[in-house]
mmCIF file of C-alpha atoms in Angstrom:
data_model
loop_
_atom_site.group_PDB
_atom_site.id
_atom_site.type_symbol
_atom_site.label_atom_id
_atom_site.label_comp_id
_atom_site.label_asym_id
_atom_site.label_seq_id
_atom_site.Cartn_x
_atom_site.Cartn_y
_atom_site.Cartn_z
ATOM 1 C CA UNK E 283 0.000 0.000 0.000
ATOM 2 C CA UNK E 284 1.524 3.268 -1.100
ATOM 3 C CA UNK E 285 -0.347 5.818 1.030
ATOM 4 C CA UNK E 286 1.053 9.278 1.869
ATOM 5 C CA UNK E 287 1.711 8.063 5.413
ATOM 6 C CA UNK E 288 3.724 5.071 4.164
ATOM 7 C CA UNK E 289 5.679 7.302 1.797
ATOM 8 C CA UNK E 290 6.423 9.746 4.650
ATOM 9 C CA UNK E 291 7.373 6.896 6.955
ATOM 10 C CA UNK E 292 9.676 5.280 4.427
ATOM 11 C CA UNK E 293 11.466 8.548 3.692
ATOM 12 C CA UNK E 294 11.934 9.442 7.341
ATOM 13 C CA UNK E 295 10.109 12.765 6.973
ATOM 14 C CA UNK E 296 7.845 11.901 9.900
ATOM 15 C CA UNK E 297 10.914 12.291 12.115
ATOM 16 C CA UNK E 298 11.404 15.808 10.794
ATOM 17 C CA UNK E 299 7.736 16.638 11.383
ATOM 18 C CA UNK E 300 7.845 15.320 14.949
ATOM 19 C CA UNK E 301 11.061 17.265 15.649
ATOM 20 C CA UNK E 302 9.462 20.434 14.263
ATOM 21 C CA UNK E 303 6.442 20.036 16.544
ATOM 22 C CA UNK E 304 8.692 19.491 19.556
ATOM 23 C CA UNK E 305 10.772 22.571 18.732
ATOM 24 C CA UNK E 306 7.578 24.605 18.441
ATOM 25 C CA UNK E 307 6.570 23.380 21.892
ATOM 26 C CA UNK E 308 9.990 24.380 23.253
ATOM 27 C CA UNK E 309 9.659 27.861 21.755
ATOM 28 C CA UNK E 310 6.095 28.459 22.963
ATOM 29 C CA UNK E 311 5.744 26.421 26.152
ATOM 30 C CA UNK E 312 2.508 26.353 28.126
ATOM 31 C CA UNK E 313 2.553 28.107 31.509
ATOM 32 C CA UNK E 314 3.616 25.445 34.011
ATOM 33 C CA UNK E 315 3.748 25.990 37.763
ATOM 34 C CA UNK E 316 5.206 23.465 40.165
ATOM 35 C CA UNK E 317 5.781 23.453 43.911
ATOM 36 C CA UNK E 318 9.473 24.178 44.433
ATOM 37 C CA UNK E 319 11.881 25.876 46.866
ATOM 38 C CA UNK E 320 12.483 29.557 46.108
ATOM 39 C CA UNK E 321 14.557 32.275 47.776
ATOM 40 C CA UNK E 322 14.194 35.985 48.429
ATOM 41 C CA UNK E 323 17.363 37.985 49.078
ATOM 42 C CA UNK E 324 18.258 41.617 49.626
ATOM 43 C CA UNK E 325 22.007 41.892 48.963
ATOM 44 C CA UNK E 326 24.049 44.794 50.395
ATOM 45 C CA UNK E 327 27.451 45.649 48.899
ATOM 46 C CA UNK E 328 30.039 47.658 50.826
ATOM 47 C CA UNK E 329 31.116 50.324 48.289
ATOM 48 C CA UNK E 330 33.629 52.168 50.471
ATOM 49 C CA UNK E 331 37.141 52.667 49.134
ATOM 50 C CA UNK E 332 38.751 49.779 51.017
ATOM 51 C CA UNK E 333 36.660 47.438 48.839
ATOM 52 C CA UNK E 334 38.882 48.546 45.921
ATOM 53 C CA UNK E 335 41.929 46.829 47.428
ATOM 54 C CA UNK E 336 43.111 44.093 45.033
ATOM 55 C CA UNK E 337 44.018 41.318 47.463
ATOM 56 C CA UNK E 338 41.691 38.545 46.267
ATOM 57 C CA UNK E 339 41.729 36.403 43.132
ATOM 58 C CA UNK E 340 39.292 35.606 40.352
ATOM 59 C CA UNK E 341 40.326 33.104 37.679
ATOM 60 C CA UNK E 342 43.864 33.199 39.135
ATOM 61 C CA UNK E 343 44.168 36.974 38.589
ATOM 62 C CA UNK E 344 44.202 39.640 41.325
ATOM 63 C CA UNK E 345 40.988 41.656 41.511
ATOM 64 C CA UNK E 346 39.366 44.049 43.938
ATOM 65 C CA UNK E 347 37.167 42.809 46.746
ATOM 66 C CA UNK E 348 34.106 44.404 45.168
ATOM 67 C CA UNK E 349 34.890 42.780 41.796
ATOM 68 C CA UNK E 350 34.997 39.343 43.414
ATOM 69 C CA UNK E 351 31.724 40.052 45.234
ATOM 70 C CA UNK E 352 29.974 41.027 41.998
ATOM 71 C CA UNK E 353 31.357 37.994 40.140
ATOM 72 C CA UNK E 354 30.141 35.681 42.897
ATOM 73 C CA UNK E 355 26.715 37.296 42.759
ATOM 74 C CA UNK E 356 26.508 36.757 38.984
ATOM 75 C CA UNK E 357 26.970 33.031 39.589
ATOM 76 C CA UNK E 358 24.230 33.100 42.228
ATOM 77 C CA UNK E 359 21.783 34.769 39.826
ATOM 78 C CA UNK E 360 22.382 32.029 37.253
ATOM 79 C CA UNK E 361 21.837 29.298 39.854
ATOM 80 C CA UNK E 362 18.746 30.569 41.681
ATOM 81 C CA UNK E 363 15.518 28.744 40.706
ATOM 82 C CA UNK E 364 12.785 30.637 38.886
ATOM 83 C CA UNK E 365 10.390 32.254 41.338
ATOM 84 C CA UNK E 366 13.263 33.449 43.508
ATOM 85 C CA UNK E 367 13.755 37.192 44.026
ATOM 86 C CA UNK E 368 16.876 39.324 44.462
ATOM 87 C CA UNK E 369 17.354 43.017 45.209
ATOM 88 C CA UNK E 370 20.358 45.320 45.683
ATOM 89 C CA UNK E 371 21.475 47.648 48.458
ATOM 90 C CA UNK E 372 24.683 49.666 48.831
ATOM 91 C CA UNK E 373 26.508 50.576 52.018
ATOM 92 C CA UNK E 374 28.597 53.645 52.864
ATOM 93 C CA UNK E 375 28.908 55.886 55.906
ATOM 94 C CA UNK E 376 26.409 54.239 58.306
ATOM 95 C CA UNK E 377 23.494 53.310 56.031
ATOM 96 C CA UNK E 378 22.607 50.399 53.770
ATOM 97 C CA UNK E 379 20.289 51.947 51.195
ATOM 98 C CA UNK E 380 17.932 49.839 49.093
ATOM 99 C CA UNK E 381 18.408 50.753 45.433
ATOM 100 C CA UNK E 382 16.395 47.836 44.009
ATOM 101 C CA UNK E 383 13.781 45.857 45.913
ATOM 102 C CA UNK E 384 13.738 42.087 45.235
ATOM 103 C CA UNK E 385 12.449 41.137 41.771
ATOM 104 C CA UNK E 386 11.984 37.729 40.148
ATOM 105 C CA UNK E 387 15.275 36.403 38.786
ATOM 106 C CA UNK E 388 14.172 34.625 35.583
ATOM 107 C CA UNK E 389 11.908 37.304 34.112
ATOM 108 C CA UNK E 390 14.311 40.116 35.143
ATOM 109 C CA UNK E 391 17.640 38.328 34.720
ATOM 110 C CA UNK E 392 19.168 40.811 32.246
ATOM 111 C CA UNK E 393 18.052 43.798 34.321
ATOM 112 C CA UNK E 394 19.579 42.309 37.454
ATOM 113 C CA UNK E 395 22.884 41.646 35.673
ATOM 114 C CA UNK E 396 23.006 45.144 34.181
ATOM 115 C CA UNK E 397 22.267 46.863 37.496
ATOM 116 C CA UNK E 398 24.767 44.634 39.337
ATOM 117 C CA UNK E 399 27.588 45.745 37.027
ATOM 118 C CA UNK E 400 26.879 49.397 37.878
ATOM 119 C CA UNK E 401 27.409 48.936 41.615
ATOM 120 C CA UNK E 402 30.812 50.467 42.421
ATOM 121 C CA UNK E 403 32.581 53.058 44.553
ATOM 122 C CA UNK E 404 31.251 55.955 42.454
ATOM 123 C CA UNK E 405 27.888 55.449 44.152
ATOM 124 C CA UNK E 406 29.236 56.244 47.637
ATOM 125 C CA UNK E 407 27.983 59.410 49.323
ATOM 126 C CA UNK E 408 30.642 59.553 52.081
ATOM 127 C CA UNK E 409 34.094 58.173 52.857
ATOM 128 C CA UNK E 410 33.142 57.009 56.350
ATOM 129 C CA UNK E 411 32.387 53.344 57.039
ATOM 130 C CA UNK E 412 30.469 52.331 60.179
ATOM 131 C CA UNK E 413 29.972 48.632 59.419
ATOM 132 C CA UNK E 414 27.996 47.899 62.595
ATOM 133 C CA UNK E 415 25.325 50.457 61.795
ATOM 134 C CA UNK E 416 25.330 49.356 58.163
ATOM 135 C CA UNK E 417 24.518 45.775 59.171
ATOM 136 C CA UNK E 418 21.629 46.865 61.375
ATOM 137 C CA UNK E 419 20.256 48.988 58.540
ATOM 138 C CA UNK E 420 20.534 45.967 56.233
ATOM 139 C CA UNK E 421 18.424 44.022 58.739
ATOM 140 C CA UNK E 422 15.842 46.809 58.849
ATOM 141 C CA UNK E 423 15.770 47.032 55.063
ATOM 142 C CA UNK E 424 15.113 43.309 54.588
ATOM 143 C CA UNK E 425 12.488 43.333 57.361
ATOM 144 C CA UNK E 426 10.634 46.244 55.745
ATOM 145 C CA UNK E 427 10.408 44.397 52.408
ATOM 146 C CA UNK E 428 8.605 41.329 53.751
ATOM 147 C CA UNK E 429 8.626 38.492 56.283
ATOM 148 C CA UNK E 430 10.287 36.046 53.865
ATOM 149 C CA UNK E 431 13.140 38.345 52.826
ATOM 150 C CA UNK E 432 16.632 37.359 53.968
ATOM 151 C CA UNK E 433 19.684 39.579 53.623
ATOM 152 C CA UNK E 434 23.338 39.319 52.588
ATOM 153 C CA UNK E 435 25.856 41.956 53.662
ATOM 154 C CA UNK E 436 29.242 41.803 51.873
ATOM 155 C CA UNK E 437 32.115 43.772 53.388
ATOM 156 C CA UNK E 438 35.758 43.692 54.464
ATOM 157 C CA UNK E 439 34.724 44.841 57.949
ATOM 158 C CA UNK E 440 36.921 47.946 58.061
ATOM 159 C CA UNK E 441 35.519 50.827 60.117
ATOM 160 C CA UNK E 442 36.504 54.386 59.217
ATOM 161 C CA UNK E 443 36.825 56.265 61.474
ATOM 162 C CA UNK E 444 37.702 53.409 63.806
ATOM 163 C CA UNK E 445 35.375 52.290 66.585
ATOM 164 C CA UNK E 446 35.707 53.276 70.203
ATOM 165 C CA UNK E 447 36.209 50.416 72.656
ATOM 166 C CA UNK E 448 33.043 48.349 73.271
ATOM 167 C CA UNK E 449 31.108 50.446 70.757
ATOM 168 C CA UNK E 450 28.073 48.548 69.429
ATOM 169 C CA UNK E 451 25.377 49.726 67.003
ATOM 170 C CA UNK E 452 21.941 50.752 68.325
ATOM 171 C CA UNK E 453 19.626 47.732 68.169
ATOM 172 C CA UNK E 454 16.640 48.714 70.279
ATOM 173 C CA UNK E 455 14.223 47.829 67.447
ATOM 174 C CA UNK E 456 16.024 44.638 66.356
ATOM 175 C CA UNK E 457 15.596 41.170 67.837
ATOM 176 C CA UNK E 458 18.631 38.973 67.062
ATOM 177 C CA UNK E 459 17.674 36.281 64.559
ATOM 178 C CA UNK E 460 14.364 37.844 63.514
ATOM 179 C CA UNK E 461 15.730 38.307 59.984
ATOM 180 C CA UNK E 462 17.772 35.477 58.508
ATOM 181 C CA UNK E 463 20.859 36.112 56.473
ATOM 182 C CA UNK E 464 24.617 36.093 55.986
ATOM 183 C CA UNK E 465 27.483 38.416 56.763
ATOM 184 C CA UNK E 466 30.059 37.770 54.048
ATOM 185 C CA UNK E 467 33.672 38.745 54.640
ATOM 186 C CA UNK E 468 35.905 39.479 51.655
ATOM 187 C CA UNK E 469 39.587 40.406 51.598
ATOM 188 C CA UNK E 470 43.069 39.141 52.322
ATOM 189 C CA UNK E 471 44.906 38.687 55.601
ATOM 190 C CA UNK E 472 47.837 41.013 54.844
ATOM 191 C CA UNK E 473 47.292 44.791 55.393
ATOM 192 C CA UNK E 474 47.362 46.534 52.017
ATOM 193 C CA UNK E 475 47.308 50.221 50.939
ATOM 194 C CA UNK E 476 43.836 51.555 50.217
ATOM 195 C CA UNK E 477 43.413 53.131 46.745
ATOM 196 C CA UNK E 478 42.057 56.665 46.863
ATOM 197 C CA UNK E 479 39.518 57.705 44.224
ATOM 198 C CA UNK E 480 37.850 61.017 43.473
ATOM 199 C CA UNK E 481 34.112 61.585 43.094
ATOM 200 C CA UNK E 482 34.262 60.384 39.475
ATOM 201 C CA UNK E 483 35.837 57.093 40.536
ATOM 202 C CA UNK E 484 39.243 57.937 39.035
ATOM 203 C CA UNK E 485 42.445 56.856 40.856
ATOM 204 C CA UNK E 486 43.985 59.523 43.097
ATOM 205 C CA UNK E 487 46.851 57.665 44.782
ATOM 206 C CA UNK E 488 46.587 55.881 48.124
ATOM 207 C CA UNK E 489 45.450 56.839 51.585
ATOM 208 C CA UNK E 490 48.339 57.831 53.858
ATOM 209 C CA UNK E 491 48.641 57.737 57.668
ATOM 210 C CA UNK E 492 47.982 61.488 57.751
ATOM 211 C CA UNK E 493 44.720 61.099 55.820
ATOM 212 C CA UNK E 494 42.889 58.938 58.369
ATOM 213 C CA UNK E 495 42.223 58.780 62.092
ATOM 214 C CA UNK E 496 44.710 56.375 63.654
ATOM 215 C CA UNK E 497 44.546 54.279 66.801
ATOM 216 C CA UNK E 498 43.719 50.736 67.960
ATOM 217 C CA UNK E 499 40.892 49.355 65.859
ATOM 218 C CA UNK E 500 39.045 46.094 66.359
ATOM 219 C CA UNK E 501 41.334 43.316 65.164
ATOM 220 C CA UNK E 502 44.068 45.807 64.333
ATOM 221 C CA UNK E 503 47.050 47.614 65.792
ATOM 222 C CA UNK E 504 47.932 51.245 66.218
ATOM 223 C CA UNK E 505 48.749 53.512 63.271
ATOM 224 C CA UNK E 506 47.701 51.333 60.352
ATOM 225 C CA UNK E 507 44.165 52.477 59.559
ATOM 226 C CA UNK E 508 45.421 53.644 56.156
ATOM 227 C CA UNK E 509 45.953 49.945 55.400
ATOM 228 C CA UNK E 510 43.238 47.357 54.974
ATOM 229 C CA UNK E 511 42.737 43.626 55.425
ATOM 230 C CA UNK E 512 39.724 41.465 56.163
ATOM 231 C CA UNK E 513 38.543 42.309 59.708
ATOM 232 C CA UNK E 514 37.064 38.873 60.217
ATOM 233 C CA UNK E 515 36.773 38.964 64.024
ATOM 234 C CA UNK E 516 34.734 42.149 63.808
ATOM 235 C CA UNK E 517 32.344 40.684 61.225
ATOM 236 C CA UNK E 518 31.923 37.508 63.273
ATOM 237 C CA UNK E 519 30.996 39.536 66.331
ATOM 238 C CA UNK E 520 28.464 41.558 64.325
ATOM 239 C CA UNK E 521 26.953 38.367 62.884
ATOM 240 C CA UNK E 522 26.531 37.005 66.399
ATOM 241 C CA UNK E 523 25.046 40.307 67.565
ATOM 242 C CA UNK E 524 22.245 40.276 64.965
ATOM 243 C CA UNK E 525 21.830 36.486 65.036
ATOM 244 C CA UNK E 526 22.915 35.538 61.513
ATOM 245 C CA UNK E 527 25.609 33.407 59.849
ATOM 246 C CA UNK E 528 29.125 34.447 58.857
ATOM 247 C CA UNK E 529 31.064 33.212 55.807
ATOM 248 C CA UNK E 530 34.364 34.185 54.224
ATOM 249 C CA UNK E 531 34.179 34.722 50.459
ATOM 250 C CA UNK E 532 37.180 32.961 48.936
ATOM 251 C CA UNK E 533 35.640 31.787 45.652
ATOM 252 C CA UNK E 534 32.375 32.600 43.854
ATOM 253 C CA UNK E 535 31.104 29.099 44.662
ATOM 254 C CA UNK E 536 31.135 29.813 48.389
ATOM 255 C CA UNK E 537 28.529 32.580 48.027
ATOM 256 C CA UNK E 538 26.388 30.394 45.765
ATOM 257 C CA UNK E 539 26.405 27.575 48.323
ATOM 258 C CA UNK E 540 25.412 29.989 51.095
ATOM 259 C CA UNK E 541 22.553 31.657 49.218
ATOM 260 C CA UNK E 542 21.117 28.351 47.973
ATOM 261 C CA UNK E 543 21.112 26.860 51.477
ATOM 262 C CA UNK E 544 17.677 25.246 51.947
ATOM 263 C CA UNK E 545 17.378 26.864 55.393
ATOM 264 C CA UNK E 546 16.594 30.114 53.572
ATOM 265 C CA UNK E 547 14.085 28.654 51.087
ATOM 266 C CA UNK E 548 10.304 28.784 51.046
ATOM 267 C CA UNK E 549 8.229 26.235 49.164
ATOM 268 C CA UNK E 550 5.716 27.784 46.797
ATOM 269 C CA UNK E 551 4.235 27.508 43.330
ATOM 270 C CA UNK E 552 6.664 28.936 40.805
ATOM 271 C CA UNK E 553 6.980 29.062 37.026
ATOM 272 C CA UNK E 554 9.092 26.099 35.934
ATOM 273 C CA UNK E 555 11.044 26.032 32.673
ATOM 274 C CA UNK E 556 10.536 22.601 31.078
ATOM 275 C CA UNK E 557 11.477 23.656 27.540
ATOM 276 C CA UNK E 558 14.613 21.542 27.692
ATOM 277 C CA UNK E 559 12.487 18.360 27.557
ATOM 278 C CA UNK E 560 10.912 18.864 24.081
ATOM 279 C CA UNK E 561 14.174 20.432 22.855
ATOM 280 C CA UNK E 562 16.125 17.336 23.898
ATOM 281 C CA UNK E 563 13.564 15.012 22.297
ATOM 282 C CA UNK E 564 13.755 17.018 19.067
ATOM 283 C CA UNK E 565 17.548 16.718 19.079
ATOM 284 C CA UNK E 566 17.326 12.954 19.500
ATOM 285 C CA UNK E 567 14.852 12.648 16.617
ATOM 286 C CA UNK E 568 17.057 14.751 14.347
ATOM 287 C CA UNK E 569 20.059 12.605 15.244
ATOM 288 C CA UNK E 570 17.982 9.498 14.482
ATOM 289 C CA UNK E 571 16.968 10.958 11.123
ATOM 290 C CA UNK E 572 20.357 12.168 9.894
ATOM 291 C CA UNK E 573 22.974 9.947 11.558
ATOM 292 C CA UNK E 574 24.092 7.580 8.756
ATOM 293 C CA UNK E 575 24.297 4.430 10.862
ATOM 294 C CA UNK E 576 21.183 4.893 13.006
ATOM 295 C CA UNK E 577 17.511 4.133 12.827
ATOM 296 C CA UNK E 578 15.436 3.902 9.717
ATOM 297 C CA UNK E 579 18.363 4.555 7.334
ATOM 298 C CA UNK E 580 20.212 1.454 8.521
ATOM 299 C CA UNK E 581 17.091 -0.662 8.003
ATOM 300 C CA UNK E 582 16.464 0.931 4.621
ATOM 301 C CA UNK E 583 20.013 0.252 3.422
ATOM 302 C CA UNK E 584 19.724 -3.352 4.514
ATOM 303 C CA UNK E 585 16.461 -3.696 2.597
ATOM 304 C CA UNK E 586 18.012 -2.193 -0.534
ATOM 305 C CA UNK E 587 20.710 -4.864 -0.512
ATOM 306 C CA UNK E 588 18.104 -7.668 -0.851
ATOM 307 C CA UNK E 589 17.353 -8.497 -4.520
ATOM 308 C CA UNK E 590 13.818 -7.692 -5.630
ATOM 309 C CA UNK E 591 11.485 -10.667 -5.104
ATOM 310 C CA UNK E 592 13.586 -12.196 -2.343
ATOM 311 C CA UNK E 593 13.170 -11.885 1.401
ATOM 312 C CA UNK E 594 15.823 -11.258 3.977
ATOM 313 C CA UNK E 595 17.068 -14.345 5.829
ATOM 314 C CA UNK E 596 15.903 -14.639 9.400
#
């Protein structure tokens, strides 16, 4: 019987038709929502000048602390499941200011990447750096957004001017642990000169001992406040004070692991991208159709080798 279907089947065109339908489904998928863990983060970046010290590495090259923080955050954006939300804050002086409230990562991925790349020291409004107050303002900012919002505060922990002994930030309105989150420390262990930049973000030398208030700072020694290293003890004490976790940022993967920790997830219905399934099936069908030693072509070649009127041996 030589019907159109048999002719299509014998030529292998049905494989092409099926692959085309699957590719159409991958391009215009139905709206699918599944129950899955999602995250909501408000991320604060320290943009003071000590974050420009190049004492960390990215891809085996020295980069600034802020550059490493942004690179790590790019990896987090790519790894967060759809339905998750991320927003940006910046810290200088004593405030962590929200510049972008959390938005959904899949539908706003390009916008989040573009805005992340614009976070740098040119956005600072003062050269002071009261980390303790900045952390408490990060807590308040996340709390004001919603009950499921957690926060990340990324800093080297350097106070400028330095703290007085036993100085702690005002926390009368904050209950330790009421807002979940991470304090992320970034920087090296060796004191390094701090690059000085003007209001346009252009290099202007380095800070000198005469430029800054000197004295005994937390985790430091006298007369070296013009130098900077990771003040890890200070950040640990602040994390304990507000009841959150502390982590040192050595590689981008460490931030991704922290922000995808299931302790910070909520389970809810979220848009789920299943386009890879019909796309993969279409690829397999096309391989079946065009690979010379696979599928219907192998059977067809074998049939062509049998003389007309004879049958293939069993």
